[in-house]
Coordinates of C-alpha atoms in Angstrom, one line a residue:
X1 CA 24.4 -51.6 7.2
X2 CA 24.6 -47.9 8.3
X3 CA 22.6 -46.8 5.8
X4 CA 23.8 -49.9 3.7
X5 CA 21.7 -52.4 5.6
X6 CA 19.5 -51.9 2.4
X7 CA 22.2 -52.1 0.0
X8 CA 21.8 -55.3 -2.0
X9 CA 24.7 -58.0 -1.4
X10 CA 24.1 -60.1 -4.2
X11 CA 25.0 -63.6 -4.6
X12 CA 26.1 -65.5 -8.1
X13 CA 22.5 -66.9 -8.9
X14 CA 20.2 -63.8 -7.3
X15 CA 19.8 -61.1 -5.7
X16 CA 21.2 -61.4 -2.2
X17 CA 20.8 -59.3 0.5
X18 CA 23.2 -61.3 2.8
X19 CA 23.3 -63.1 6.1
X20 CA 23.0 -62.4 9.9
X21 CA 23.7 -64.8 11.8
X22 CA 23.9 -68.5 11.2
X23 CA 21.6 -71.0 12.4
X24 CA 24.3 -74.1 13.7
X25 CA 27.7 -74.7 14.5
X26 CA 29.4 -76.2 11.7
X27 CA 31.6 -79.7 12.1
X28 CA 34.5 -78.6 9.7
X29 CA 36.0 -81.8 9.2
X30 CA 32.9 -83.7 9.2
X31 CA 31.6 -81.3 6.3
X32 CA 35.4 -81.4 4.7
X33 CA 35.3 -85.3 4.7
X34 CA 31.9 -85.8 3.9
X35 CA 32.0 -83.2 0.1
X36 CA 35.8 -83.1 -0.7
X37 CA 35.5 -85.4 -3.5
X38 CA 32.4 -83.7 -4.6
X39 CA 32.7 -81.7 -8.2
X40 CA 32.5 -77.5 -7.8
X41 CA 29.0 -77.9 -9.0
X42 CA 27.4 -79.5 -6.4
X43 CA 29.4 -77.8 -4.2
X44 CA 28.2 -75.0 -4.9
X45 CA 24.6 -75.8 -4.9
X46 CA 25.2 -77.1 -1.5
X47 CA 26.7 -74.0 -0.6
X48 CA 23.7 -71.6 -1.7
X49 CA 21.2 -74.2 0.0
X50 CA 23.2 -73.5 3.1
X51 CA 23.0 -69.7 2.8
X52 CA 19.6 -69.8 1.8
X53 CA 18.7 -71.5 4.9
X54 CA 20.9 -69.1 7.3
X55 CA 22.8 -72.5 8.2
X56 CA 26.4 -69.5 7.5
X57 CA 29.0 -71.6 9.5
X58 CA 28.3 -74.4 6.9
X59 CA 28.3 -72.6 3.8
X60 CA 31.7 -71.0 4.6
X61 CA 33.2 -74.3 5.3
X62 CA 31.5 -75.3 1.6
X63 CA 33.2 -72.4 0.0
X64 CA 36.5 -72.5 1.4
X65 CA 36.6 -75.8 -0.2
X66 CA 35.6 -74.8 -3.6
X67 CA 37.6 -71.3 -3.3
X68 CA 40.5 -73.7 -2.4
X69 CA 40.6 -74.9 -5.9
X70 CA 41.7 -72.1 -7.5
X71 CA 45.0 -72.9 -8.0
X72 CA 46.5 -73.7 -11.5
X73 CA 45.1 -73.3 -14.9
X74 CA 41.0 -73.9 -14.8
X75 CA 38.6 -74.3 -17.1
X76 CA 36.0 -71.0 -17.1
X77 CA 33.1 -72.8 -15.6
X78 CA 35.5 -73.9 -12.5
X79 CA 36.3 -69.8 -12.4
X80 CA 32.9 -69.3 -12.6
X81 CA 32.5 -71.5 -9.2
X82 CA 35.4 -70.2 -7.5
X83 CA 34.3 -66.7 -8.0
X84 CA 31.0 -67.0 -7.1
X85 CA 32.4 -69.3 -3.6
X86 CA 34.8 -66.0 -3.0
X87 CA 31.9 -64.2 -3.4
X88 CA 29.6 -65.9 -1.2
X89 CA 32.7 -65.6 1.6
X90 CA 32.8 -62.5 1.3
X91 CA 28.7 -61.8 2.0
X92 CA 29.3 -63.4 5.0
X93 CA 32.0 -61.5 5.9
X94 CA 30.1 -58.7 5.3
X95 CA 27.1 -59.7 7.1
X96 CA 29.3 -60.1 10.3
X97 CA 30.6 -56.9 10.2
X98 CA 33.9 -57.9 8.8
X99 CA 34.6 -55.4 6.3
X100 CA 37.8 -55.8 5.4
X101 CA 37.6 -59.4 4.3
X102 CA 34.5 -58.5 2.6
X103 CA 36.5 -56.3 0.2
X104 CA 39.1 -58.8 0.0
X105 CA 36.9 -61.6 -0.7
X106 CA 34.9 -59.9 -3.3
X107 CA 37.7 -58.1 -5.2
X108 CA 39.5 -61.8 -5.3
X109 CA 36.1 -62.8 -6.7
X110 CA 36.5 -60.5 -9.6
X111 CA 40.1 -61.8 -10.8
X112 CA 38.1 -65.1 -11.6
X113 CA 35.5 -64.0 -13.9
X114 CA 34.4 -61.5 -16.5
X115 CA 32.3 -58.1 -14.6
X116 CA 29.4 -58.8 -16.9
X117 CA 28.6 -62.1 -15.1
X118 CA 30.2 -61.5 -11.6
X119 CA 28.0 -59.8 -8.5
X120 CA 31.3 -59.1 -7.0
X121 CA 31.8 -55.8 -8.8
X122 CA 28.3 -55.0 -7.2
X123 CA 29.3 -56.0 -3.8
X124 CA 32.4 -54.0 -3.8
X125 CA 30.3 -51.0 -4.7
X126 CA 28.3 -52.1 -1.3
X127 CA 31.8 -51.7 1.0
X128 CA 32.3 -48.0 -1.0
X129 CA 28.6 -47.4 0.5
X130 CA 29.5 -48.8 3.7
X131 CA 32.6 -46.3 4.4
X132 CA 30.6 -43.4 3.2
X133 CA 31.8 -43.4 -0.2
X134 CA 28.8 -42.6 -2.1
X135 CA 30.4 -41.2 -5.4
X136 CA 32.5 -44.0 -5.5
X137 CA 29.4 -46.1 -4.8
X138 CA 27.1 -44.8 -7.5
X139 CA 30.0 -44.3 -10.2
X140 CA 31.0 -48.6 -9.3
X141 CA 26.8 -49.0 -9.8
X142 CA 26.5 -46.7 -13.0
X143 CA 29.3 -48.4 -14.6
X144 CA 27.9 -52.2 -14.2
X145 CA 24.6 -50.9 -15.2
X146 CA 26.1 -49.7 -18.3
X147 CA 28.5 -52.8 -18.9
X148 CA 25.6 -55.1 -18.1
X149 CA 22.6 -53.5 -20.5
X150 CA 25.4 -53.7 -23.6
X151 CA 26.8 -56.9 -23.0
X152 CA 23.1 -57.7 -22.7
X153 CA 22.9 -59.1 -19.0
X154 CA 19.2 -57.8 -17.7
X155 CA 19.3 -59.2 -14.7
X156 CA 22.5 -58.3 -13.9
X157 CA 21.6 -54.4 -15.1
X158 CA 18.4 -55.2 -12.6
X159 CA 20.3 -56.0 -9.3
X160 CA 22.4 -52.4 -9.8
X161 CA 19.3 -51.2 -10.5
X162 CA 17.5 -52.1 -7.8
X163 CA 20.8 -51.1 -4.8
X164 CA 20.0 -47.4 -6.7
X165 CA 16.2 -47.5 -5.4
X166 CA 17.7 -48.7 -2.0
X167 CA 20.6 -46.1 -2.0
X168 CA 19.0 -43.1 -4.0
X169 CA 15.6 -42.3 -2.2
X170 CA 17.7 -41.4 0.8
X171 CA 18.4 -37.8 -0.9
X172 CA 22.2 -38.9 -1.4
X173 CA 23.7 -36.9 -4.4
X174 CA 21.3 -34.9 -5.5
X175 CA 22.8 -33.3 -8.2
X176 CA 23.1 -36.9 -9.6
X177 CA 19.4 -36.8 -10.0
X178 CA 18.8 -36.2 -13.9
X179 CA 21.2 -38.2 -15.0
X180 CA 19.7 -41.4 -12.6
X181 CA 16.5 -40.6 -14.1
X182 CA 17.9 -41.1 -17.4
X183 CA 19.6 -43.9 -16.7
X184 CA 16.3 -45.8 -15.4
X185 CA 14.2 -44.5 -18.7
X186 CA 17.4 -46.3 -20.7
X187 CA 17.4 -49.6 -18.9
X188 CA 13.7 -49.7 -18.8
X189 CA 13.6 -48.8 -22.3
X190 CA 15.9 -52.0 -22.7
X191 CA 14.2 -54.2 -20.6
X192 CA 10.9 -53.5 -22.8
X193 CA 12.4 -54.2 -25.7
X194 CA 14.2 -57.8 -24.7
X195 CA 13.2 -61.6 -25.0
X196 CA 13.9 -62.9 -22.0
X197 CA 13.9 -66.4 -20.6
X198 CA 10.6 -67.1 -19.5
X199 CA 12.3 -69.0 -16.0
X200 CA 13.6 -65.4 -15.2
X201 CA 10.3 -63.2 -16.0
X202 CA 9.8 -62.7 -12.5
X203 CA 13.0 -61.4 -11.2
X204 CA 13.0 -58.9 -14.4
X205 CA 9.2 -57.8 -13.2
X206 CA 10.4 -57.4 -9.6
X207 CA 13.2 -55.3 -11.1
X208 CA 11.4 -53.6 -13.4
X209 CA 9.0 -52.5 -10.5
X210 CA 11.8 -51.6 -8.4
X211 CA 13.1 -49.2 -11.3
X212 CA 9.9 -47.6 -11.9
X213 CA 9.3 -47.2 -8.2
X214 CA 12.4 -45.1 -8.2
X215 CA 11.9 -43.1 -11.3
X216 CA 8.7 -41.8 -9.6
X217 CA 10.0 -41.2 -6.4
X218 CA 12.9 -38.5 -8.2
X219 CA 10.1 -37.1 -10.5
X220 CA 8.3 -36.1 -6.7
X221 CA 5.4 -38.5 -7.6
X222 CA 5.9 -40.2 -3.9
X223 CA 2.0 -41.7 -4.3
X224 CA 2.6 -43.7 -7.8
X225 CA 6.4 -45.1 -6.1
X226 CA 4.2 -46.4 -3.4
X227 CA 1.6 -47.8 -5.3
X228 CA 4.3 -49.9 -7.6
X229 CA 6.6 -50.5 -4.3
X230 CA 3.4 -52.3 -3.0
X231 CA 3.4 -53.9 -6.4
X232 CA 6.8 -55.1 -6.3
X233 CA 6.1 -57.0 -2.6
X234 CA 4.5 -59.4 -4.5
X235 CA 6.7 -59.7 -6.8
X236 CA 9.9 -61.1 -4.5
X237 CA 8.8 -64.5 -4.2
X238 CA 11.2 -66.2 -6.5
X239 CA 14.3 -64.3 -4.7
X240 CA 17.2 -66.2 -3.3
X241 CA 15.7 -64.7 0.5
X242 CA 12.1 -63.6 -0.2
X243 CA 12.0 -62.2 3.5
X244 CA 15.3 -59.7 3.4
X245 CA 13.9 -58.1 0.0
X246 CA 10.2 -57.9 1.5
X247 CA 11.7 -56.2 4.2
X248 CA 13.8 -53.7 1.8
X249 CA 10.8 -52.9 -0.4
X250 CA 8.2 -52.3 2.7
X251 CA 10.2 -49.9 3.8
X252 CA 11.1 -48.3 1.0
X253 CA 7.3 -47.7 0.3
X254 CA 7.4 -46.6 4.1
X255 CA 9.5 -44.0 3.2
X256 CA 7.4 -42.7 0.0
X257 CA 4.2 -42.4 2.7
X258 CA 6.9 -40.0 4.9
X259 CA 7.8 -37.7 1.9
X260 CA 3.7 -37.0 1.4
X261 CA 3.7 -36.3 5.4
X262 CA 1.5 -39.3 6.0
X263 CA 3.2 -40.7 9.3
X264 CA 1.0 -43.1 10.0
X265 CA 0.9 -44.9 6.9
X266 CA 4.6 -44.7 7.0
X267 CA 4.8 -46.4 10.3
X268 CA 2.0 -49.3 9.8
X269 CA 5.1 -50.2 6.6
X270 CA 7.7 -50.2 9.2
X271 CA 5.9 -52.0 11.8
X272 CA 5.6 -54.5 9.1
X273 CA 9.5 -54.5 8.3
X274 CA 9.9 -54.3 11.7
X275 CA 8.1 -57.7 11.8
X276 CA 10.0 -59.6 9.0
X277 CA 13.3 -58.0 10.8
X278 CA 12.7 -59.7 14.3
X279 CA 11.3 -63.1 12.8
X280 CA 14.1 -63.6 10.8
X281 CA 16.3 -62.7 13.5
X282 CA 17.9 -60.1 11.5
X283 CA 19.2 -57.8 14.0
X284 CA 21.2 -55.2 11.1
X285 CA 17.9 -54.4 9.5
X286 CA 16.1 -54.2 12.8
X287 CA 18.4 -51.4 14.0
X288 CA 17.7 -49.7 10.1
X289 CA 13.9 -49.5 10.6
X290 CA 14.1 -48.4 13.8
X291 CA 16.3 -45.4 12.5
X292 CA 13.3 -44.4 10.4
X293 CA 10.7 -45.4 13.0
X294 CA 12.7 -42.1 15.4
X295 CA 12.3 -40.0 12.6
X296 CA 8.9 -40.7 11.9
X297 CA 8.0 -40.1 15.7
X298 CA 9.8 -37.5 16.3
X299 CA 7.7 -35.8 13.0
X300 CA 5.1 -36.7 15.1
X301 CA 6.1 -35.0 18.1
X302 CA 6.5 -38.2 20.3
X303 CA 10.1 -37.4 21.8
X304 CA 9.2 -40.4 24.2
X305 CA 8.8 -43.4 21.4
X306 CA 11.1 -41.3 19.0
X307 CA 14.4 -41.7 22.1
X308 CA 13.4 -45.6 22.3
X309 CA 13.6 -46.6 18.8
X310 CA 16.5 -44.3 18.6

């Protein structure tokens, strides 16, 4: 994303950051033939195995099938499935640049389900990003916070929470500042004081890390943010793609090591992001790393690596 690249697209089951590029050329028919008689539920798994494994051209032959059902009256849990497959369209719309359907896939996605449980809203606060729209952006992310913490969704409260530390370290809206950090003492606060399903305590830590990272980072404490950002690397193994957060979180703390004027340390991170970037062929967040990687040597007072990573 310009500046969204790090913005989290988040599918129905976790925290997705979206797709590139797909691995295959899909056989439409032969994929239309071969599940049309499956239920929307294992449709749908098939469809987030697809995604998972970059195979996109697949998975958006899988969910035009199961968006496809949405006609007529349906019971919730089949408007559950056809919101999260218009959802899932619209990431990879998103992820090949096609804005416009992105929007129109996720705000379809809404229509199906209640806000509390849908990553749509979320997404659509991702397009507002995209065009610039940061008050709009942060006003869409404040609201599902708050919508999610009193309808008691933590993990859904913990994906908005986590676009802010992508989104909000970047100096956007300062004078939004004191009321993020209260925000982040509130849903921490929440978090602390929750039972949570022991089969999600490891998204909620990564989430929690992620929200704590942030607060420190606004208070100016730029060392403790990159001490729990290094924390929270370990902590993304149970994401839906482990690799795209990784990436997000390195260069986050990247960015923490640049505030303290340590360059170097700043640039061994995004030599590492750099890294993840090119091995998952992820060419959007290659071009986002390199945007810091200029800065950072031109801080330096290379011009000459500073214009080629430009």
């Amino acid at each position: 994303m310009q500046r969204l690249l790090l913005f989290i697209i988040v599918s129905a089951v976790s925290a997705l950051t979206g797709i590139a590029g797909s691995k295959e050329p899909a056989d439409f028919m032969g994929i239309y033939n071969a599940y049309k008689e499956l239920p929307s539920e294992q449709l749908a798994g098939i469809g987030r195995r697809c995604l998972n494994r970059n195979e996109t051209d697949t998975a958006m032959a899988v969910f035009t099938m199961l968006a496809n059902r949405g006609d007529g009256n349906l019971k919730p849990e089949e408007r559950q499935y056809i919101s999260e497959a218009l959802n899932s369209l619209g990431i990879i719309s998103f992820m090949r640049g096609n804005y416009a359907d992105a929007y129109s896939k996720f705000y379809s996605s809404t229509e199906y389900i209640d806000s509390i449980h849908s990553p749509a809203y979320l997404n659509l606060a991702g397009i507002y990003w995209l065009y610039g729209d940061y008050a709009r952006a942060y006003d869409a992310l404040k609201t599902e916070i708050a919508k999610a913490m009193k309808g008691g969704n933590i993990i859904h409260a913990g994906i908005a929470v986590v676009n802010l530390a992508n989104v909000f370290p970047a100096r956007n809206l300062p004078e939004k500042r004191e009321e993020i950090k209260e925000m982040l003492r509130t849903y921490l606060a929440k978090v602390a004081g929750t039972r949570c399903d022991s089969s999600k305590a490891s998204e909620i830590r990564y989430q929690s890390l992620m929200a704590r990272a942030l607060l420190n980072s606004l208070d100016g404490q730029h060392g403790k943010a990159a001490e729990i950002y290094r924390e929270a690397v370990s902590n993304v193994g149970d994401m839906l793609i482990p690799d795209r957060e990784r990436f997000s979180v390195i260069l986050l703390r990247g960015n923490e090591f640049r505030y303290m004027g340590m360059q170097d340390s700043a640039l061994a991170c995004y030599h590492q992001a750099e890294n993840i970037a090119a091995g998952g062929k992820y060419r959007e967040l290659s071009m986002e790393v390199y945007k810091e990687m200029s800065a950072t040597y031109a801080a330096l007072g290379n011009d000459e690596l500073a214009l080629e990573y430009k």
